[in-house]
Amino acid sequence: MSGTIDPKSLGKVAVLFGGASAEREVSLNSGSRVLDALQRQGVDAHAFDPAATPLTAIEHAGFDRAFIALHGGIGENGTLQGFLEMIGLPYTGSGVLASALAMDKWRSKLVWQAAGLPTPGYRLIDAETDAQAVIDSLGLPMFVKPVHEGSSVGVTKVKTLADLMPAWQAASRHDSAVIAETALLGGEFTVAVWQTSNGLQALPPVRIVPATEFYDYEAKYNRDDTQYNVPCGLPEAQVAHMQDLAVEAFEALGCRGWGRVDFLLDSAGAPYVLEANTAPGMTDHSLVPMAARAAGVDYDHLVLTVAAMASLDANPAGI
Ligand SMILES: Nc1ncnc2c1ncn2[C@@H]1O[C@H](COP(=O)(O)OP(=O)(O)OP(=O)(O)O)[C@@H](O)[C@H]1O
Ligand SMILES: [Mg+2]
């Protein structure tokens, strides 16, 4: 695979990063690394920050493809993807529908349940919810979170009846839709999925062991005591099972190109799909590059392959 991608065949590449979402800082970091990796391999790659230059300017700038290194907001929720479809500029990662679905934790679950894939039990909650009835159905502890947010913003671990409605209130400050979910406490894992010329493949799972009570905003961005284990320590059969589930969950949402599927294990060690991310981080410390490294795939090759797979909904790569 590595030798088969001619950097010149990618044409002129716009690396989209920065943007105006809450995750701008992470995106600046991801995108500058991606840009460096493409340029040092001889790709004609250029930075494009939609917060600095109106996105419409991309249409007549002679680009052949776009590498999306924006996280959150319009860069990840299908909006940008729709714009690039309209102007016919192939882009990395998932298309319009899958990007929008993956951003919605509730509707992702509906799809996975319909596809027979395991996902933690949940209830949608609102101001009228009978807290005791939710606890009777999900048990304690449980997690309460906004349906559309990211980065653990507005997520609370609820341990008592009295905590439930304050947790709803905290989540509802970020989103009008809020879910309560059964807590699964047997371990947290993430599986990167990428498309190569050999098809869709799952990379080795990474185990995430936060020093905090759960993988909250502090653990993600401000602390350096979260442990990441790869190889993840699970038996081979369980690794293979989780990788299969990751590919199935990815495909059920209609994702393509690359992404990350997050998992929780229950106390018996059975995996459940938590959520899918369609525009994963690409910083030095990000999980997809970490998983790729464990599979013998270096950062440059990962970036070049993702870029080579750029496509449009109407014309997927390889067809
Ligand atoms: N049902 C659950 N059981 C155990 N832990 C959970 C559960 N739901 C969430 N968590 C913990 O809270 C963290 C954040 O929750 P989640 O991944 O659902 O939202 P998010 O991280 O805000 O979304 P994104 O990953 O898109 O940024 C998880 O990484 C995990 O540590
Ligand atoms: Mg998450």
XYZ file of C-alpha atoms in Angstrom, residues 4-17 34-35 38 43-48 55 58-69 80 83-85 87-93 195 256-257 302-312 315-318:
65
model
C 1.386 2.695 -4.333
C 0.187 6.240 -3.651
C 1.874 8.803 -5.853
C 1.808 12.103 -3.886
C 1.501 14.026 -7.153
C -1.646 12.098 -8.102
C -3.480 13.820 -5.237
C -3.285 17.146 -7.063
C -3.710 20.395 -5.175
C -4.986 19.678 -1.662
C -6.753 22.079 0.710
C -6.171 21.142 4.344
C -9.186 22.546 6.171
C -8.394 23.340 9.783
C -1.500 16.967 8.579
C -0.301 19.825 6.364
C 1.476 16.032 3.185
C 1.944 16.763 -1.975
C 0.892 20.214 -3.210
C -0.996 20.948 0.052
C -2.200 24.307 1.336
C -3.734 25.502 4.609
C -7.330 26.720 4.507
C -15.414 28.889 2.631
C -12.342 27.395 -1.956
C -14.482 26.787 -5.054
C -12.363 28.669 -7.571
C -8.921 28.187 -6.003
C -7.974 25.235 -8.186
C -8.131 22.548 -5.501
C -8.515 18.883 -6.442
C -9.466 17.601 -2.978
C -9.946 18.685 0.626
C -8.490 17.083 3.761
C -10.921 17.849 6.589
C -9.063 18.407 9.871
C -19.306 21.313 5.296
C -21.094 22.286 0.713
C -18.190 20.310 -0.748
C -20.690 17.988 -2.466
C -19.133 22.370 -5.458
C -17.926 18.887 -6.435
C -14.706 18.928 -4.403
C -13.838 15.438 -3.074
C -13.114 15.375 0.671
C -11.742 12.986 3.256
C -13.914 10.984 5.607
C -10.152 2.572 4.323
C -16.386 6.015 4.976
C -12.728 6.939 4.675
C -1.784 7.360 7.484
C -2.278 10.939 6.290
C -1.386 10.155 2.681
C -3.786 7.194 2.605
C -6.678 9.144 4.141
C -6.053 11.939 1.626
C -5.923 9.472 -1.282
C -9.343 8.078 -0.287
C -11.052 11.493 -0.546
C -14.336 11.173 -2.418
C -17.836 12.501 -2.997
C -18.649 9.064 -6.573
C -16.977 7.038 -3.784
C -13.260 6.326 -4.134
C -12.502 3.330 -6.252
